[in-house]
JSON list of C-alpha atoms in Angstrom, two decimals:
[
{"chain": "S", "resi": 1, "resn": "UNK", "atom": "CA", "xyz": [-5.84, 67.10, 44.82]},
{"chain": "S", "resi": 2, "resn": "UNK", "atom": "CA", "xyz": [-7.57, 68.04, 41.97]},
{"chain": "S", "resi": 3, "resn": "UNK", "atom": "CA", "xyz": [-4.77, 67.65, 39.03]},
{"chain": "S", "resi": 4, "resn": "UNK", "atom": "CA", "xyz": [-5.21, 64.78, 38.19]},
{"chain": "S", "resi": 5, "resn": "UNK", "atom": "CA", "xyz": [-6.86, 61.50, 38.94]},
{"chain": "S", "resi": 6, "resn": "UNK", "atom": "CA", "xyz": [-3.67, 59.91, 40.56]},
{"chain": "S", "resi": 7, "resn": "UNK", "atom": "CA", "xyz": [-2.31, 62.59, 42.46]},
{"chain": "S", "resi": 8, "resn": "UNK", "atom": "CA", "xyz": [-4.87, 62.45, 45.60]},
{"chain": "S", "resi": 9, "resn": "UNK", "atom": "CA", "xyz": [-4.25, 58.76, 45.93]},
{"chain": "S", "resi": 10, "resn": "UNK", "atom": "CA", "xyz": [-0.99, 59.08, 45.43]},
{"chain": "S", "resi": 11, "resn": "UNK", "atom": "CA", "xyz": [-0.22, 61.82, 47.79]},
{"chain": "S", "resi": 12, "resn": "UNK", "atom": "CA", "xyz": [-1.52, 59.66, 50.55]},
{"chain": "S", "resi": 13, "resn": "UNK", "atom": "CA", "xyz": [0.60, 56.73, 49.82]},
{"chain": "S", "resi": 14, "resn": "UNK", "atom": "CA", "xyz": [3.30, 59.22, 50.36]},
{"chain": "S", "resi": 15, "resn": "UNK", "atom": "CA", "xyz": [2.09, 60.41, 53.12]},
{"chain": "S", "resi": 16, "resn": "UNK", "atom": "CA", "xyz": [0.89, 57.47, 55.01]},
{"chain": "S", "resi": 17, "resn": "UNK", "atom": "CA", "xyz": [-2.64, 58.72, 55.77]},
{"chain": "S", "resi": 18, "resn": "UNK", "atom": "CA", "xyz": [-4.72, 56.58, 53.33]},
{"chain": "S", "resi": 19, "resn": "UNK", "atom": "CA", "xyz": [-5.11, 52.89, 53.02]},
{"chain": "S", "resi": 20, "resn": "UNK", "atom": "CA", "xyz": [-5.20, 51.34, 49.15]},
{"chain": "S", "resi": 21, "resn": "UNK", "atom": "CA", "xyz": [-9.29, 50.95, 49.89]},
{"chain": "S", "resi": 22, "resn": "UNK", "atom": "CA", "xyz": [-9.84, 54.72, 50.84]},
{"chain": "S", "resi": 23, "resn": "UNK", "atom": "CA", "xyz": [-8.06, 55.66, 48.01]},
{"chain": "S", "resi": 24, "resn": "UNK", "atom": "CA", "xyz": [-9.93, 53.40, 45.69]},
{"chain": "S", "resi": 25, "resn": "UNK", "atom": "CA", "xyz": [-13.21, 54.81, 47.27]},
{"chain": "S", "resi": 26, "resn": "UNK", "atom": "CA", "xyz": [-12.02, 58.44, 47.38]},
{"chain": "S", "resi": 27, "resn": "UNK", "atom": "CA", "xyz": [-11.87, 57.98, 43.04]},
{"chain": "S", "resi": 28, "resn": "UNK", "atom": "CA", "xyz": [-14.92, 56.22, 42.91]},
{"chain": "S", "resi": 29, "resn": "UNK", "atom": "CA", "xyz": [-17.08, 59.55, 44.96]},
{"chain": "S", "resi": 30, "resn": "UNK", "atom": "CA", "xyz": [-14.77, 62.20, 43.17]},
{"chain": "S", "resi": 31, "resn": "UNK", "atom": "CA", "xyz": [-14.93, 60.67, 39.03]},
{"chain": "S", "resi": 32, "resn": "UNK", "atom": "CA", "xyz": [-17.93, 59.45, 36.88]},
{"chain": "S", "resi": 33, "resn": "UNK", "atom": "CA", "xyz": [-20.64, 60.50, 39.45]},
{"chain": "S", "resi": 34, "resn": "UNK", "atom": "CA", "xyz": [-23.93, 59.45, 38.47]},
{"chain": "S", "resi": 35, "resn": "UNK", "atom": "CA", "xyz": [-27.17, 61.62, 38.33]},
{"chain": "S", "resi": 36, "resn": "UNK", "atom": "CA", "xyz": [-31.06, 60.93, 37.74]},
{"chain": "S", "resi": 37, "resn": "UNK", "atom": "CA", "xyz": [-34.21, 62.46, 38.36]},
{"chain": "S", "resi": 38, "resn": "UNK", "atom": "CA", "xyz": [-37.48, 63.34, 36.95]},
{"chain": "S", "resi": 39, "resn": "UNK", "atom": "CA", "xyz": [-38.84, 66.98, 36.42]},
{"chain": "S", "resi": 40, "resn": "UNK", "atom": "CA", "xyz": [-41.83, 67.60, 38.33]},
{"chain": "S", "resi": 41, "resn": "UNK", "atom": "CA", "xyz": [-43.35, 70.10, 35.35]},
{"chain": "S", "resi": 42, "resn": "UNK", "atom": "CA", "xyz": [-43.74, 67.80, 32.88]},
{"chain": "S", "resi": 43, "resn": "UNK", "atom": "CA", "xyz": [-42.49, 64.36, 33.60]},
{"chain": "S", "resi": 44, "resn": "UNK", "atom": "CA", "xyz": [-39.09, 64.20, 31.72]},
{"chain": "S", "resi": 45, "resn": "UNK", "atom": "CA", "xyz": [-36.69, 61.84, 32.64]},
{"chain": "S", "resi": 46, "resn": "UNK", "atom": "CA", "xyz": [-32.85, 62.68, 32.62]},
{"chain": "S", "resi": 47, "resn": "UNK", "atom": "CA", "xyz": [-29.65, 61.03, 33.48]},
{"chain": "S", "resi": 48, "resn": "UNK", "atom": "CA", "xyz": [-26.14, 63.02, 33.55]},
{"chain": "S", "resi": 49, "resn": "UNK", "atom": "CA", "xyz": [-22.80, 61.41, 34.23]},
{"chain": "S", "resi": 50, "resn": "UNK", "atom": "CA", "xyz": [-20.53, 63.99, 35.59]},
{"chain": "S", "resi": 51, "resn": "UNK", "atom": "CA", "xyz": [-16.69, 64.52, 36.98]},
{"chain": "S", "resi": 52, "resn": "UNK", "atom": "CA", "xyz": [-15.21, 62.81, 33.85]},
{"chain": "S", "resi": 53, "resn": "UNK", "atom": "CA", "xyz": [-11.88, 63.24, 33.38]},
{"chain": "S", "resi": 54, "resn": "UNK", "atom": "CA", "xyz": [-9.26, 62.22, 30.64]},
{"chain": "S", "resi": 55, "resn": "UNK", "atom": "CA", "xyz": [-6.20, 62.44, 32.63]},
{"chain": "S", "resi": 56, "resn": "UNK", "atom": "CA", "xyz": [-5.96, 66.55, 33.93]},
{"chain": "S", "resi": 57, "resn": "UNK", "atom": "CA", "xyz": [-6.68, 68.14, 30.35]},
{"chain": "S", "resi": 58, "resn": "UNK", "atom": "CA", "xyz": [-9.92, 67.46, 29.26]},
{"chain": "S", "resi": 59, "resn": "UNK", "atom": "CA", "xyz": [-13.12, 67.35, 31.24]},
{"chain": "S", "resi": 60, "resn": "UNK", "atom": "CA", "xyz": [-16.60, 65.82, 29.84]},
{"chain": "S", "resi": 61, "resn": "UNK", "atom": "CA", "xyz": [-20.31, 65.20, 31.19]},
{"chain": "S", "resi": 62, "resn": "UNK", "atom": "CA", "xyz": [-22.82, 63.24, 29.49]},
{"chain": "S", "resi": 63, "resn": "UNK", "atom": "CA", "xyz": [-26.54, 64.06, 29.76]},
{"chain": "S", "resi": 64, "resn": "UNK", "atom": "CA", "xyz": [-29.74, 62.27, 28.06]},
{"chain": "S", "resi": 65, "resn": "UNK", "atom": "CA", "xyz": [-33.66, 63.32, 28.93]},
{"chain": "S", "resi": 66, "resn": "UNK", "atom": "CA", "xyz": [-36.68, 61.24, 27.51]},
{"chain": "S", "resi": 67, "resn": "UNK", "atom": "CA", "xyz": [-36.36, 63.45, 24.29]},
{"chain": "S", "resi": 68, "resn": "UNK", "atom": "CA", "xyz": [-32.86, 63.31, 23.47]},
{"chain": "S", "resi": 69, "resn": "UNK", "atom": "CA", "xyz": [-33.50, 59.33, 23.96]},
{"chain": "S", "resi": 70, "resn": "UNK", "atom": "CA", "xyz": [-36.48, 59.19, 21.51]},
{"chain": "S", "resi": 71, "resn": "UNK", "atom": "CA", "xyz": [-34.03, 60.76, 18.89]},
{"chain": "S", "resi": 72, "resn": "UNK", "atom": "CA", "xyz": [-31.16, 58.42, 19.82]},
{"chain": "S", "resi": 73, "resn": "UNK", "atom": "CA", "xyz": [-28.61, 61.09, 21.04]},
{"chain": "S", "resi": 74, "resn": "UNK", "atom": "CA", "xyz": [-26.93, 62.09, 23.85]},
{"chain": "S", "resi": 75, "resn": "UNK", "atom": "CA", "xyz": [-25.40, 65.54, 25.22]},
{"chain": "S", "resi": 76, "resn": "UNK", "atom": "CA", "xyz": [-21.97, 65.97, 25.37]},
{"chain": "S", "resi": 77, "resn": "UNK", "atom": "CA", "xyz": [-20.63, 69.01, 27.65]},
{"chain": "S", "resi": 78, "resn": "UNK", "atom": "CA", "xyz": [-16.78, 68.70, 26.88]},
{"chain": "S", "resi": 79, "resn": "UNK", "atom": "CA", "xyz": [-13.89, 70.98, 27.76]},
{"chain": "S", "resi": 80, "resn": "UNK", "atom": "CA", "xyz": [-10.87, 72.14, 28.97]},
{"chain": "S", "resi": 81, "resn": "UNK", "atom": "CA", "xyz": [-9.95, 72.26, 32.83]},
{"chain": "S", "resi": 82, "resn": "UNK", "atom": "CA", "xyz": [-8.18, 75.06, 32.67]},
{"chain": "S", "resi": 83, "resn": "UNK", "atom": "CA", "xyz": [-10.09, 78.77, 31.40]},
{"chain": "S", "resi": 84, "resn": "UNK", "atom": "CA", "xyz": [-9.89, 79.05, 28.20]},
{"chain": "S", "resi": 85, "resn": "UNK", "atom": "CA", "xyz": [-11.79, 79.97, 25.16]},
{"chain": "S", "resi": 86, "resn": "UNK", "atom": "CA", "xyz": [-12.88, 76.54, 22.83]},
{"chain": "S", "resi": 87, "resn": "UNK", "atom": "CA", "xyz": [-12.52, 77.59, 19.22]},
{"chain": "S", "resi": 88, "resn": "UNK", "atom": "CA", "xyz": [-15.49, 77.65, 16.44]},
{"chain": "S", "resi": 89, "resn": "UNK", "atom": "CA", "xyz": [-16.00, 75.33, 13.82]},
{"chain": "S", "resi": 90, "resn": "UNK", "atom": "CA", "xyz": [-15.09, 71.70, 15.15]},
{"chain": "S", "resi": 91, "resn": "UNK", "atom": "CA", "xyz": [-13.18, 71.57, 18.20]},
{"chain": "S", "resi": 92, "resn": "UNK", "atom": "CA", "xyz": [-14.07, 68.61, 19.80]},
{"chain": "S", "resi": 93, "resn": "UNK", "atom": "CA", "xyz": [-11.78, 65.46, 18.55]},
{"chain": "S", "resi": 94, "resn": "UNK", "atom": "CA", "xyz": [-12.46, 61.58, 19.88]},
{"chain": "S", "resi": 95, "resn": "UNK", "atom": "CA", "xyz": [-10.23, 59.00, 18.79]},
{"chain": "S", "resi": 96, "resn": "UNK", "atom": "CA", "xyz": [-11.82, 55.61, 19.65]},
{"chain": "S", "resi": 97, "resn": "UNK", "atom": "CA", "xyz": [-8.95, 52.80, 19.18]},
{"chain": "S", "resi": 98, "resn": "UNK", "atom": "CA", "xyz": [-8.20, 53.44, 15.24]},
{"chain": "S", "resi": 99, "resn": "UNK", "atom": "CA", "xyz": [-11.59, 55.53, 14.20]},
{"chain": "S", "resi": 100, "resn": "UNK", "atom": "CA", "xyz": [-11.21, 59.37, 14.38]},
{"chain": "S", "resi": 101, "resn": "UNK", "atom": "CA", "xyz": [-14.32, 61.27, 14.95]},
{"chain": "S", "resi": 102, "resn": "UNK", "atom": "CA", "xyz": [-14.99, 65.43, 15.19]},
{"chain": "S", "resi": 103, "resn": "UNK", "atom": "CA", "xyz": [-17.73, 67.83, 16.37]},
{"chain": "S", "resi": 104, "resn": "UNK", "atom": "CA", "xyz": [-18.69, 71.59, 16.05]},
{"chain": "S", "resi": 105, "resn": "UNK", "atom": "CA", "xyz": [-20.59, 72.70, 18.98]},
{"chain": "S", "resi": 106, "resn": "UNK", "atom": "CA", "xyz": [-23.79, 74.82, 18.44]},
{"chain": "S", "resi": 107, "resn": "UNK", "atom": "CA", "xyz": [-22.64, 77.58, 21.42]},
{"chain": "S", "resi": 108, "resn": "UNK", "atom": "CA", "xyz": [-21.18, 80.70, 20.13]},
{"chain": "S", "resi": 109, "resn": "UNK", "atom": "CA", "xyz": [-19.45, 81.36, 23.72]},
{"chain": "S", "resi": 110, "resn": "UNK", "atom": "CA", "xyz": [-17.65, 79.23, 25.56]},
{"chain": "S", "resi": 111, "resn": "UNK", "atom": "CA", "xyz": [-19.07, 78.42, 29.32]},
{"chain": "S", "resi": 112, "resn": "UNK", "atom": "CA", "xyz": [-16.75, 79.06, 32.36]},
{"chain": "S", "resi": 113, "resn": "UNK", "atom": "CA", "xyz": [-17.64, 77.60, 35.09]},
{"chain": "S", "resi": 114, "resn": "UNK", "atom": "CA", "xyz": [-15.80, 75.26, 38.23]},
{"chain": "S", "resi": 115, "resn": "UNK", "atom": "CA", "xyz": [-16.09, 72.22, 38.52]},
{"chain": "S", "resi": 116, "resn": "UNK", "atom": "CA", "xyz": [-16.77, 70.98, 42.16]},
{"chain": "S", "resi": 117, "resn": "UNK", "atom": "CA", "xyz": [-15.80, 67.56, 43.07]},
{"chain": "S", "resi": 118, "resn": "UNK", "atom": "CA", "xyz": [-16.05, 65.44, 46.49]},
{"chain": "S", "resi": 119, "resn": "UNK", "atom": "CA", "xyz": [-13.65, 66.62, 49.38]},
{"chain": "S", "resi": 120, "resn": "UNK", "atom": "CA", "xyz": [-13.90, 70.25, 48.66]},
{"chain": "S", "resi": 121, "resn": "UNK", "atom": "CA", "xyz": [-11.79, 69.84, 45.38]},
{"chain": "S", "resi": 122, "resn": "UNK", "atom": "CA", "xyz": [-12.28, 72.13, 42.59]},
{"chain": "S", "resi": 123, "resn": "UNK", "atom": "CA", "xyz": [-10.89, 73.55, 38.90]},
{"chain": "S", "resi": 124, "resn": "UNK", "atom": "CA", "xyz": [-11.85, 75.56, 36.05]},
{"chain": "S", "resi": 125, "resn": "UNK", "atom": "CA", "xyz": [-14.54, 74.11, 33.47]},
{"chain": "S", "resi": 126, "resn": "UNK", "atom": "CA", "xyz": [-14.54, 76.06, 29.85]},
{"chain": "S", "resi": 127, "resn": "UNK", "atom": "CA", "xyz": [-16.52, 74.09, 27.64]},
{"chain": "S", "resi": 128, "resn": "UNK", "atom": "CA", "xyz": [-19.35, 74.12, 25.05]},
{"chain": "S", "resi": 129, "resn": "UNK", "atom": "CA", "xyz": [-21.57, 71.39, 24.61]},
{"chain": "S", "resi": 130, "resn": "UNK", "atom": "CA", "xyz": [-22.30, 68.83, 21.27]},
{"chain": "S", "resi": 131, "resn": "UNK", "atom": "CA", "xyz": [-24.49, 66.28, 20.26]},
{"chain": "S", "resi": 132, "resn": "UNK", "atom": "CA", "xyz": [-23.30, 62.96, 19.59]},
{"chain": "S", "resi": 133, "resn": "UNK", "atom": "CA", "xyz": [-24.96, 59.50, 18.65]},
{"chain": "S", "resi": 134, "resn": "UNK", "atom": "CA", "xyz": [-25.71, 56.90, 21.23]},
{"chain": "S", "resi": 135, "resn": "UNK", "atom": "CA", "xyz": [-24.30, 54.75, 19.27]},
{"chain": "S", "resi": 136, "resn": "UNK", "atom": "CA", "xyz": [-20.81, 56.37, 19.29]},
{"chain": "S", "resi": 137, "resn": "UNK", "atom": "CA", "xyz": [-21.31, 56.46, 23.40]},
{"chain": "S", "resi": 138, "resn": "UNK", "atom": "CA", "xyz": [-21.86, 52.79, 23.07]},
{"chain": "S", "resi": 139, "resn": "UNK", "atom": "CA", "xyz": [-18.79, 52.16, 21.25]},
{"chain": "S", "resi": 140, "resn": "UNK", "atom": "CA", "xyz": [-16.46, 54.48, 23.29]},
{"chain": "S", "resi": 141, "resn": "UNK", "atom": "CA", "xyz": [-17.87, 52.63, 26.09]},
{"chain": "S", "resi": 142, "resn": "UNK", "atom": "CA", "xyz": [-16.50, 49.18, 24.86]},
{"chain": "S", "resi": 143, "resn": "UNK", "atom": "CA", "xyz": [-13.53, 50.36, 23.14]},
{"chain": "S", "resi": 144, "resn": "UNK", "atom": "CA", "xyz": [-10.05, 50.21, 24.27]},
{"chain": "S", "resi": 145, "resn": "UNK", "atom": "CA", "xyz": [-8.16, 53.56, 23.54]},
{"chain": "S", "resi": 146, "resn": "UNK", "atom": "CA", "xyz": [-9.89, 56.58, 23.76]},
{"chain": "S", "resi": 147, "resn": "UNK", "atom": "CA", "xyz": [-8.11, 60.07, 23.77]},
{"chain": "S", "resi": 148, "resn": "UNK", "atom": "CA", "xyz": [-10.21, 63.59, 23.44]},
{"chain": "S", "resi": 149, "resn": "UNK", "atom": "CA", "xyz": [-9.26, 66.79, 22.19]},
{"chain": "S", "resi": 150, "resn": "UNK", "atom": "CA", "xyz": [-10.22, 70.45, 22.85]},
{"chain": "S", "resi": 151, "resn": "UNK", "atom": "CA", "xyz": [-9.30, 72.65, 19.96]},
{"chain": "S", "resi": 152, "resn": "UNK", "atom": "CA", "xyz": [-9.01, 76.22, 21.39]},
{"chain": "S", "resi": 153, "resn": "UNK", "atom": "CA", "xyz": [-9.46, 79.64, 19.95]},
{"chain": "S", "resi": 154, "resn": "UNK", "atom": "CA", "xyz": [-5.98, 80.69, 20.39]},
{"chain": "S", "resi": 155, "resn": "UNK", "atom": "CA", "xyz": [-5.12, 77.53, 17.28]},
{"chain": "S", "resi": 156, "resn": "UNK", "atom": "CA", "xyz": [-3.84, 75.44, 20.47]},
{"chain": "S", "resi": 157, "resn": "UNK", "atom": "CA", "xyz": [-5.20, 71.98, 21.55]},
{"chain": "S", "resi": 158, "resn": "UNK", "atom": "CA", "xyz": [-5.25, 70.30, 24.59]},
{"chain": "S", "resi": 159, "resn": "UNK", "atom": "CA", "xyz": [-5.97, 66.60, 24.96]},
{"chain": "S", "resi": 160, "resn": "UNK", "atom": "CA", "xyz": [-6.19, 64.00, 27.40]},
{"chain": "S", "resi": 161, "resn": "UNK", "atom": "CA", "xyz": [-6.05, 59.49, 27.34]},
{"chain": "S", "resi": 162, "resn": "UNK", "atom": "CA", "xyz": [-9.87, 58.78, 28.90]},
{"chain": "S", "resi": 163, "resn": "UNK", "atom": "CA", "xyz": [-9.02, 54.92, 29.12]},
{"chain": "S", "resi": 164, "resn": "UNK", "atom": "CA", "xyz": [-6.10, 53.26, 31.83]},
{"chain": "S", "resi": 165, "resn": "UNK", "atom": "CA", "xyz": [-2.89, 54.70, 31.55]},
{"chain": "S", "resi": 166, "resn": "UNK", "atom": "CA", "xyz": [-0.06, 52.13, 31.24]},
{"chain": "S", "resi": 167, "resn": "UNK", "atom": "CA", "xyz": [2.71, 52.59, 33.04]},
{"chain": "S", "resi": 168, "resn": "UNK", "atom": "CA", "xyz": [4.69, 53.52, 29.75]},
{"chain": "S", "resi": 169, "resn": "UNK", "atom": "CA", "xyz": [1.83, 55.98, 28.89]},
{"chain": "S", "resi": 170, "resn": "UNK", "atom": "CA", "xyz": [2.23, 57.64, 32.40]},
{"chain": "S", "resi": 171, "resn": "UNK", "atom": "CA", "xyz": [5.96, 58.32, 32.21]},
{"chain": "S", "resi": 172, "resn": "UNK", "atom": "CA", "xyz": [5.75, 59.86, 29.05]},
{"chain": "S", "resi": 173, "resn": "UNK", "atom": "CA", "xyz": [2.73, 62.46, 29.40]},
{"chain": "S", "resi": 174, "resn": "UNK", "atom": "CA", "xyz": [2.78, 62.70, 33.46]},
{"chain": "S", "resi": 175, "resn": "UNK", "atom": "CA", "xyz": [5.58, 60.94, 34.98]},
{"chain": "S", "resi": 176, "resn": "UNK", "atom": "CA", "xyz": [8.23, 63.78, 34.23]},
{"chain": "S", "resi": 177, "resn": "UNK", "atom": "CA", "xyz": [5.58, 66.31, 36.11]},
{"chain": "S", "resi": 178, "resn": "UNK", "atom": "CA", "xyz": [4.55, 64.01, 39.04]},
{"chain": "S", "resi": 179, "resn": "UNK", "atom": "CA", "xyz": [7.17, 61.39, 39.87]},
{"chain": "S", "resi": 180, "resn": "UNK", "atom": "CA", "xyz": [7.18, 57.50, 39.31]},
{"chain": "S", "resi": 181, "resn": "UNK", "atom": "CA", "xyz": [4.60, 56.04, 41.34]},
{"chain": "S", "resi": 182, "resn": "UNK", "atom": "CA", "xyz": [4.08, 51.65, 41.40]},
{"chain": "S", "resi": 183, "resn": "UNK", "atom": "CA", "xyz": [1.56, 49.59, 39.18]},
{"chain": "S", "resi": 184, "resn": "UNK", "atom": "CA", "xyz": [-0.39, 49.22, 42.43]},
{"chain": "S", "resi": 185, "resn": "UNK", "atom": "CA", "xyz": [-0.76, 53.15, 42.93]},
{"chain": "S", "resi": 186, "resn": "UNK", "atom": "CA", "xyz": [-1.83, 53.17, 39.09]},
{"chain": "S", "resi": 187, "resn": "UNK", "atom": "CA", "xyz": [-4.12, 50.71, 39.02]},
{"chain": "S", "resi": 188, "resn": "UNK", "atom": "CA", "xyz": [-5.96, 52.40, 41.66]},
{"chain": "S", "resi": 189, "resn": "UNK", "atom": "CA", "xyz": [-5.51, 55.72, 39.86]},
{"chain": "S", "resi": 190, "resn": "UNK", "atom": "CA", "xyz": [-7.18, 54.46, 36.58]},
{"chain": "S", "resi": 191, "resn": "UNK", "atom": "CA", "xyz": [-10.22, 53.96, 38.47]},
{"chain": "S", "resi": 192, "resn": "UNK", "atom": "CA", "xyz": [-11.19, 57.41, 37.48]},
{"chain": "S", "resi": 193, "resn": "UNK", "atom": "CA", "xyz": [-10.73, 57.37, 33.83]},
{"chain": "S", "resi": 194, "resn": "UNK", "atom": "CA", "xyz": [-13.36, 58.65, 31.84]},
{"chain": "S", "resi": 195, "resn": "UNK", "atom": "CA", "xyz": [-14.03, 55.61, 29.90]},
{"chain": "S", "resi": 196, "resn": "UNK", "atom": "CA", "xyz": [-16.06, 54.30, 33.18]},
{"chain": "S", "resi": 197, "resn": "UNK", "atom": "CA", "xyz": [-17.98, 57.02, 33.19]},
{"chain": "S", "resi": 198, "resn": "UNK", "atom": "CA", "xyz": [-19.32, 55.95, 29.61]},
{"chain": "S", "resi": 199, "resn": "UNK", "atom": "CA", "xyz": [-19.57, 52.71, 31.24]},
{"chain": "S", "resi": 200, "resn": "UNK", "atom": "CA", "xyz": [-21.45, 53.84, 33.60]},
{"chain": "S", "resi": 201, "resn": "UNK", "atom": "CA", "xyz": [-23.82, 56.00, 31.06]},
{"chain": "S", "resi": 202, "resn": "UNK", "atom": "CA", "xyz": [-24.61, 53.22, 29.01]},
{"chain": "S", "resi": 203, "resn": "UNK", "atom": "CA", "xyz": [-25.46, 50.94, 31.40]},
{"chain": "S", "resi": 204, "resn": "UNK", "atom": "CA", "xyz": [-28.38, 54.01, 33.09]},
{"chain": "S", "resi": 205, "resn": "UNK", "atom": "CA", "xyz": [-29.70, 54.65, 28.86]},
{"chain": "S", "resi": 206, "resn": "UNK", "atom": "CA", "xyz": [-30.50, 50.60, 29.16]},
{"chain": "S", "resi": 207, "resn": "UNK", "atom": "CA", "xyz": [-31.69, 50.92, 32.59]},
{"chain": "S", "resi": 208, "resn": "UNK", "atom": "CA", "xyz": [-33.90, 54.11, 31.98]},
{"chain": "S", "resi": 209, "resn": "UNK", "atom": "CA", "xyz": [-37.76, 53.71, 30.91]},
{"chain": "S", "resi": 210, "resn": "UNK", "atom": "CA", "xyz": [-37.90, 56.77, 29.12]}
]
């Protein structure tokens, strides 16, 4: 279940067990899972978007308190969900439609942790974290294409699409691993793409009064 974002809903096509609206609702609790709150020693506000995946290779969370908002930045945990080690220097690549941007994180060591999702589902989480402009979060959140890239110590990348796969873009980075599956099954799987988490970010920094 965890693989990938279409491979939950798609097993239970296969199998029968869930309807096209449990599968649309099983994404929606798993992916771009929403957090707020309010610290109770000294007032600061937070919001977190979690569970964000660009298709099964890259994993990302954005986070924002009431000072990260004052300087007009955001918190970007990014990684790989598989364990690995990210490399130094810049290893975290966005392409938003034709504009190509990079980041160095300032960890020295990558984190390992696992990611835990809805329904018991789990996998690896090695990442470091970076801080990006709202205004790029904005912009990712309205764009069209989006891919990210984890640069990794061993001079090996991994990278994932965070916006809806088309059918042609399924076939050639998943299809060969997973099978064909129908537009409808698709559709339903791009429910969980990143780029709605982003969506979902934006709309809590314009929401929140910090």
């Amino acid at each position: 279940m965890p693989r990938i974002l279409l491979i939950t809903p798609l097993i239970a096509f296969l199998q029968g067990c869930a309807s096209p609206y449990d599968a649309e609702r099983m994404i929606q609790e798993m992916y771009n899972t929403v957090d707020t709150g309010e610290s109770q020693f000294d007032g600061t506000k937070y919001i977190r978007v979690s569970h964000m995946m660009c298709q099964n290779s890259v994993a990302l969370e954005l986070y924002q308190d009431s000072n990260q908002a004052k300087k007009g930045v955001v918190l970007v945990n990014a990684g790989t969900s598989s364990i690995s080690n990210i490399d130094d220097g810049e290893s975290l690549f966005l392409r938003v439609d034709d504009k190509r941007f990079s980041f160095s994180s300032f960890d020295l060591t990558t984190d390992h942790e696992r990611l835990q999702f809805t329904y018991g589902a789990t996998i690896p989480f090695s990442h470091k974290s970076y801080i990006v402009d709202e205004s790029l979060v904005r912009s990712i959140a309205s764009s069209d294409f989006v891919v990210a890239r984890m640069r990794k110590l061993n001079n090996t990348y991994v990278e994932g699409i965070c916006t809806p796969l088309s059918m042609k873009e399924y076939n050639s980075t998943q299809g060969k691993q997973f099978g064909n599956v129908s537009q409808k099954d698709l559709d339903i799987g791009n429910k969980g793409s990143a780029i709605y988490g982003f969506k979902k970010f934006v709309q809590l920094m314009d929401q929140m009064q910090w």
